[in-house]
Short mmCIF file of C-alpha atoms and ligand atoms in Angstrom, two decimals:
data_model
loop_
_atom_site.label_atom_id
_atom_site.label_comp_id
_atom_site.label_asym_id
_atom_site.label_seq_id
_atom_site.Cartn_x
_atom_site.Cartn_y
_atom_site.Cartn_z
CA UNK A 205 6.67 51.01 112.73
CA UNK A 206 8.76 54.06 112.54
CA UNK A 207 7.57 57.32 114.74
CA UNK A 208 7.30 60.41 112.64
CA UNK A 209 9.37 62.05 114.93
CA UNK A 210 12.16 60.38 113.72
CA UNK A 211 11.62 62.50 110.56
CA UNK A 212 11.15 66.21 110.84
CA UNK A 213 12.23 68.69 108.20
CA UNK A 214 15.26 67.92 106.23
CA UNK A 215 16.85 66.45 109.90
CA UNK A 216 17.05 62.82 110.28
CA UNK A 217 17.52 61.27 114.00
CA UNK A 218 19.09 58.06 113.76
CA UNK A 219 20.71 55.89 116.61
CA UNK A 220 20.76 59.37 118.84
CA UNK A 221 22.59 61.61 116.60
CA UNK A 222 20.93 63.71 114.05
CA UNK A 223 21.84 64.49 110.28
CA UNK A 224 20.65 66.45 107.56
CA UNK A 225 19.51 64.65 104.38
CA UNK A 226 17.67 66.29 101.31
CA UNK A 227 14.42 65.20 100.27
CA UNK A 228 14.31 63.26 96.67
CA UNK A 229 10.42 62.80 96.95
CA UNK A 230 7.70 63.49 99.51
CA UNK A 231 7.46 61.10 102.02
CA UNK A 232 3.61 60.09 101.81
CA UNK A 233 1.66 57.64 104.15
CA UNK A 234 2.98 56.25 107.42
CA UNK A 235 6.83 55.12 107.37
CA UNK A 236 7.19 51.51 107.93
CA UNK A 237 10.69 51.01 107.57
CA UNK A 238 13.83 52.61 107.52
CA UNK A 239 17.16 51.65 105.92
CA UNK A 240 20.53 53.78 105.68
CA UNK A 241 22.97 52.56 103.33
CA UNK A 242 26.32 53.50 101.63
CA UNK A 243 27.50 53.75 98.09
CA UNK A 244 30.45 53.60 96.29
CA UNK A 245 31.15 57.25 96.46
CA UNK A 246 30.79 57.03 100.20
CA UNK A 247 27.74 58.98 100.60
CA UNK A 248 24.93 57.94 102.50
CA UNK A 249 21.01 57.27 101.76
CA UNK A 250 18.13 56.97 103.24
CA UNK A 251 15.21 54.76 102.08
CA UNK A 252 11.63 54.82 103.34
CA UNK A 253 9.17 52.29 103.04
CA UNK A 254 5.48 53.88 103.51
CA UNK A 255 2.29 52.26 104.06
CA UNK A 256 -0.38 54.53 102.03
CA UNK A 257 -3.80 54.24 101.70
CA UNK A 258 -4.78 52.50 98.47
CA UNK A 259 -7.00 54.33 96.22
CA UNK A 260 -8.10 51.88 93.63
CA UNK A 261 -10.80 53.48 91.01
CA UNK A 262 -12.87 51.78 88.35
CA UNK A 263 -10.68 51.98 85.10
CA UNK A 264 -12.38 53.27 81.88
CA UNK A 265 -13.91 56.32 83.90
CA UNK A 266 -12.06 59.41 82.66
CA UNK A 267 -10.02 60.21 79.95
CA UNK A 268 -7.81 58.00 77.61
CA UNK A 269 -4.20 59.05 75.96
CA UNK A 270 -1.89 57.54 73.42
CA UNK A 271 1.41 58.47 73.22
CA UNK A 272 4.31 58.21 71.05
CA UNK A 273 8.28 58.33 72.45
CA UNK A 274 9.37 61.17 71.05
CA UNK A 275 12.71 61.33 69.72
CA UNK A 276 12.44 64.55 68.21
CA UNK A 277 10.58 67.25 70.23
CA UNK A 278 8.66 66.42 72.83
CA UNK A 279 9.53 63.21 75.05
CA UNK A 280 6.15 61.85 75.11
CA UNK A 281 3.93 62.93 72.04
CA UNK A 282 0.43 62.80 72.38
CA UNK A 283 -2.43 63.78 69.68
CA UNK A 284 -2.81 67.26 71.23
CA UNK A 285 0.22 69.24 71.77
CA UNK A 286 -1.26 70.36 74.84
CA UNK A 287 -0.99 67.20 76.15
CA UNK A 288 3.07 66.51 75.24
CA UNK A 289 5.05 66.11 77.47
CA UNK A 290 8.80 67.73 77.36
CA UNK A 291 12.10 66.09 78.16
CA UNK A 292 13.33 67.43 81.49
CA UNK A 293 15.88 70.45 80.36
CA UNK A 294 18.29 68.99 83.00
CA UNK A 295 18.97 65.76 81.00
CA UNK A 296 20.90 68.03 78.26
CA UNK A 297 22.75 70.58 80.74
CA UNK A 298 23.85 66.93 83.34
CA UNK A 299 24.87 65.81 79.82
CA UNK A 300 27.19 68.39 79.21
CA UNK A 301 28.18 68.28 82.26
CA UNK A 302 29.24 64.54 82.06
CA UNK A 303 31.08 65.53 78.88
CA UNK A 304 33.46 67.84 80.60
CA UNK A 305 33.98 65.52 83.54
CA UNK A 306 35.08 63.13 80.84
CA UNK A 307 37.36 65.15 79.13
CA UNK A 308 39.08 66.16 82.90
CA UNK A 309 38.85 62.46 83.51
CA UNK A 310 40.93 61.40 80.32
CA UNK A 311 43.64 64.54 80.48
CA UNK A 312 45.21 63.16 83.79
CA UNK A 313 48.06 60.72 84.33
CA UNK A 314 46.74 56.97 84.86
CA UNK A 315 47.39 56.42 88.63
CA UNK A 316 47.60 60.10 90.01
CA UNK A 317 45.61 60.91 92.93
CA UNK A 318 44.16 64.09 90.47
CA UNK A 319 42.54 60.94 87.98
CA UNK A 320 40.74 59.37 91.11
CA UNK A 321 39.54 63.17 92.36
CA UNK A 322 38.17 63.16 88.44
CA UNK A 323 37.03 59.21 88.27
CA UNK A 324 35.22 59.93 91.62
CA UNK A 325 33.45 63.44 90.05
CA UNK A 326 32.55 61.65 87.05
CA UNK A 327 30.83 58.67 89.34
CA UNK A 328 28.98 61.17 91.24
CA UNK A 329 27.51 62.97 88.33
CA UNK A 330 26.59 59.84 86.66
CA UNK A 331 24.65 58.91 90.13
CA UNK A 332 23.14 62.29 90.09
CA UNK A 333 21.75 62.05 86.81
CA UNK A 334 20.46 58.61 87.77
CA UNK A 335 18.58 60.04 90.34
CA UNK A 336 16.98 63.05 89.56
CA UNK A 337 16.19 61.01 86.59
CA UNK A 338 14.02 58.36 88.50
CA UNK A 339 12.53 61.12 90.73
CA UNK A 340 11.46 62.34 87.80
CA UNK A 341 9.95 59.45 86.14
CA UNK A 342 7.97 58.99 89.61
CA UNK A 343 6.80 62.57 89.89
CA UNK A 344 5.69 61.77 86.10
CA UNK A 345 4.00 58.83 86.37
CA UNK A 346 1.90 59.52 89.20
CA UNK A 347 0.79 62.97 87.40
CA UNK A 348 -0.53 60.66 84.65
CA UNK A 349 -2.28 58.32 86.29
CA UNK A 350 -4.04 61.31 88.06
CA UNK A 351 -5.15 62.37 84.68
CA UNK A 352 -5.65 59.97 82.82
CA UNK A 353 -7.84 56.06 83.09
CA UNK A 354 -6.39 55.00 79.94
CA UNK A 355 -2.40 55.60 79.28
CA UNK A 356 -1.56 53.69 75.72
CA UNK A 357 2.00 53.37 74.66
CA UNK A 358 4.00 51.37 71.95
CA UNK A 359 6.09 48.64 72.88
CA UNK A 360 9.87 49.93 73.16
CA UNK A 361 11.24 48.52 69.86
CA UNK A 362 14.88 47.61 70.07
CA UNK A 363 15.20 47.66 66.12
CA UNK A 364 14.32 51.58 66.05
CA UNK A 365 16.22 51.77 69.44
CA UNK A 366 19.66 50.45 67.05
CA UNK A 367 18.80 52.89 64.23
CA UNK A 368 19.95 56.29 65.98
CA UNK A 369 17.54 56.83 68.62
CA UNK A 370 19.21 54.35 71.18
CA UNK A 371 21.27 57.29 72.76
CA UNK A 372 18.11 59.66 73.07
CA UNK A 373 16.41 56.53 74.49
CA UNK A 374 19.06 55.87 77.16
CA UNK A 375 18.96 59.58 78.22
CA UNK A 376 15.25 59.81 79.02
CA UNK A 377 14.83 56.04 80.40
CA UNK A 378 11.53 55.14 78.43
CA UNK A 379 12.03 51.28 80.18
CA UNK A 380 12.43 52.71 83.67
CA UNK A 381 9.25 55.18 82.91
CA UNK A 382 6.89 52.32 81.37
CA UNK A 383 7.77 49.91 84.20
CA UNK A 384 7.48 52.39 86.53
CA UNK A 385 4.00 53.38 85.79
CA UNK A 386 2.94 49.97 85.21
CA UNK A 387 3.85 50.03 89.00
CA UNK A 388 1.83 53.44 89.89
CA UNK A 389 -1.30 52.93 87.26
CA UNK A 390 -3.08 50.44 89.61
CA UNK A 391 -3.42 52.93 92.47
CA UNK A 392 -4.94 54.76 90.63
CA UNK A 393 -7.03 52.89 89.12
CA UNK A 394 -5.45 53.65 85.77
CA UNK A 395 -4.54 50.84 82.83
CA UNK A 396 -1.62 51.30 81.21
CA UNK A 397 -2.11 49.04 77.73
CA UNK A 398 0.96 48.44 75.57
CA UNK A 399 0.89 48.12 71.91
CA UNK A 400 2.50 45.18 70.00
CA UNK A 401 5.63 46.48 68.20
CA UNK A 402 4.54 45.48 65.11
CA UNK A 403 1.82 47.63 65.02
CA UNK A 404 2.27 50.31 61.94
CA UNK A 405 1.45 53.31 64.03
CA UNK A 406 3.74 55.69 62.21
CA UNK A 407 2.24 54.13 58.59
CA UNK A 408 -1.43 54.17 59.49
CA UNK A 409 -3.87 57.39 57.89
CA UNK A 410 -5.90 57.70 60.90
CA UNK A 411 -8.73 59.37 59.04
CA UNK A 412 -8.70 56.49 56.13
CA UNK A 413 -6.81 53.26 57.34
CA UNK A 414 -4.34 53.68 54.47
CA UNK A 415 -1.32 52.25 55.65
CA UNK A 416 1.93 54.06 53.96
CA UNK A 417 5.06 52.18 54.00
CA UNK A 418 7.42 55.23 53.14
CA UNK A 419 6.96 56.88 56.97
CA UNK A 420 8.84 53.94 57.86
CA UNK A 421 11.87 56.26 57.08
CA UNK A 422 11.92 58.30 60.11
CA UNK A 423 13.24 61.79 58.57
CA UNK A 424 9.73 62.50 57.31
CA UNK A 425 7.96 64.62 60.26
CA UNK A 426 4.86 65.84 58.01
CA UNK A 427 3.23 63.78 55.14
CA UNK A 428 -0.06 63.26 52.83
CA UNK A 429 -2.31 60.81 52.48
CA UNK A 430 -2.52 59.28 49.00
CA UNK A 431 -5.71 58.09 49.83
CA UNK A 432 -7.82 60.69 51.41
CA UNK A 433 -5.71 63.57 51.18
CA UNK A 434 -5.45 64.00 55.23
CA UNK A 435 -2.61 65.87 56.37
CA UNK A 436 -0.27 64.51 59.40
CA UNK A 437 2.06 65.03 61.44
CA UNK A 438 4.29 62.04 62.05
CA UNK A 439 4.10 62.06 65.61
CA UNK A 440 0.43 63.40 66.11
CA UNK A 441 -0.75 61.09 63.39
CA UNK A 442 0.80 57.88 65.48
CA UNK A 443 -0.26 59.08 68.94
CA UNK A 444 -3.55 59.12 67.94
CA UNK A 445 -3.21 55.69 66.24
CA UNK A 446 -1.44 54.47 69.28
CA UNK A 447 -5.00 55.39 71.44
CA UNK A 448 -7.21 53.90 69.45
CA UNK A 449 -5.44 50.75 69.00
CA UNK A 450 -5.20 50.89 72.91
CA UNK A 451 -8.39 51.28 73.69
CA UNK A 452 -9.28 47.95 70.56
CA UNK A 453 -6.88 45.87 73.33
CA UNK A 454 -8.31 46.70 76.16
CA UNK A 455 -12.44 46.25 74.79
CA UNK A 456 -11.37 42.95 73.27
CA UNK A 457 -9.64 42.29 77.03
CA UNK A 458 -12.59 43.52 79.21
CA UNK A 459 -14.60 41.46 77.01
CA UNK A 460 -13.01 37.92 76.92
CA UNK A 461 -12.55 38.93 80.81
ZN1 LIG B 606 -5.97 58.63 54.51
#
């Protein structure tokens, strides 16, 4: 068991001498264990391992969500816009950023001590990025457990990852975000239920059942029903889709359970 004390503030007392560290998360719960290590940059990091108290609550209580990856808009499209959720503006700007380091990176001689200042900027950025990144993904995955009993998402498709969207994919770390609440949901008391990839959720009217096979061309973003007439909007229209086949799975699972 590690003492508080050890931890006050942004200072850090370790084997008598203290340091300054900043904070990636909150540290919640009692601190168990304590580990300092070093990366290839040469910087150091702390890691905390906390014992909390478990919270675990009845699923199927509160409200239920589906939502859609966004590649377009939003990074998490849900039936209500209210309810989206945006990409992080910092993914674009640490981009850009990573594109000039890059560019530095590439106009200096192979072997000069100015290409290892530039390799070892580039490295950095590409941690930083990393990190904010899953410190994100955290902060976001406990905020939707706390909302919601019922999270449903589609399975991460590696075809429609290959046709174009594999880059936007990368750069919000859907994979890292679904395991990660996977991780989170059960404290909460949450179910996260993943849709089969071969479900149509893009094709499906939700008002009629008519399934159209021309939204498989992901350009449209608004289309009618040829059926009933209903108009959607391609994300909406497969969030909503993506909830109520959810909440089918899960039934058919409580039952046979
Ligand atoms: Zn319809």
């Amino acid at each position: 068991m590690v003492g508080r004390s050890v931890i006050k503030g942004n200072v850090i007392r370790i084997a008598g001498g203290k340091y300054k560290f900043s904070r990636s998360r909150d540290i919640e719960g009692t601190v168990r264990l304590l580990t300092v290590k070093r990366d290839a940059c040469g910087d150091f990091f702390v890691y905390l391992i906390c014992d909390t108290p478990e919270v675990r609550r009845e699923t199927g209580m509160g409200e239920s969500i589906g939502f859609d990856f966004g590649f377009k808009g939003a990074m998490l499209a849900a039936e209500d816009p209210k309810n989206d959720i945006p990409g992080p503006s910092f993914f674009r700007r640490q981009k850009n950023a990573i594109a000039r380091a890059n560019r530095k990176l590439s106009g200096k001689r192979t072997g000069s001590h100015n290409r290892e200042k530039a390799r070892l900027e580039l490295v950095r950025l590409h941690r930083r990025v990393a990190n904010r990144r899953r410190a994100f993904h955290w902060e976001l995955a406990r905020e939707l457990c706390k909302k919601y009993s019922v999270i449903c998402l589609e399975d991460l498709n590696l075809k429609r990852m290959q046709t174009g969207h594999g880059k936007k994919a990368a750069d919000y770390g859907f994979a890292e975000l679904v395991s990660i609440l996977e991780y989170v949901s059960p404290q909460f008391g949450t179910a996260v239920v993943r849709i089969g990839k071969f479900f149509p959720s893009s094709q499906l009217c939700n008002v009629c059942g008519f399934r159209n096979k021309e939204i498989k061309d992901v350009r449209i973003r608004a289309w009618d029903c040829p059926k009933c007439g209903a108009h959607h909007d391609r994300d909406r229209n497969a969030a909503k889709n993506i909830r109520e086949e959810g909440l089918r799975i899960l039934s058919e699972k409580q039952a046979t359970a």
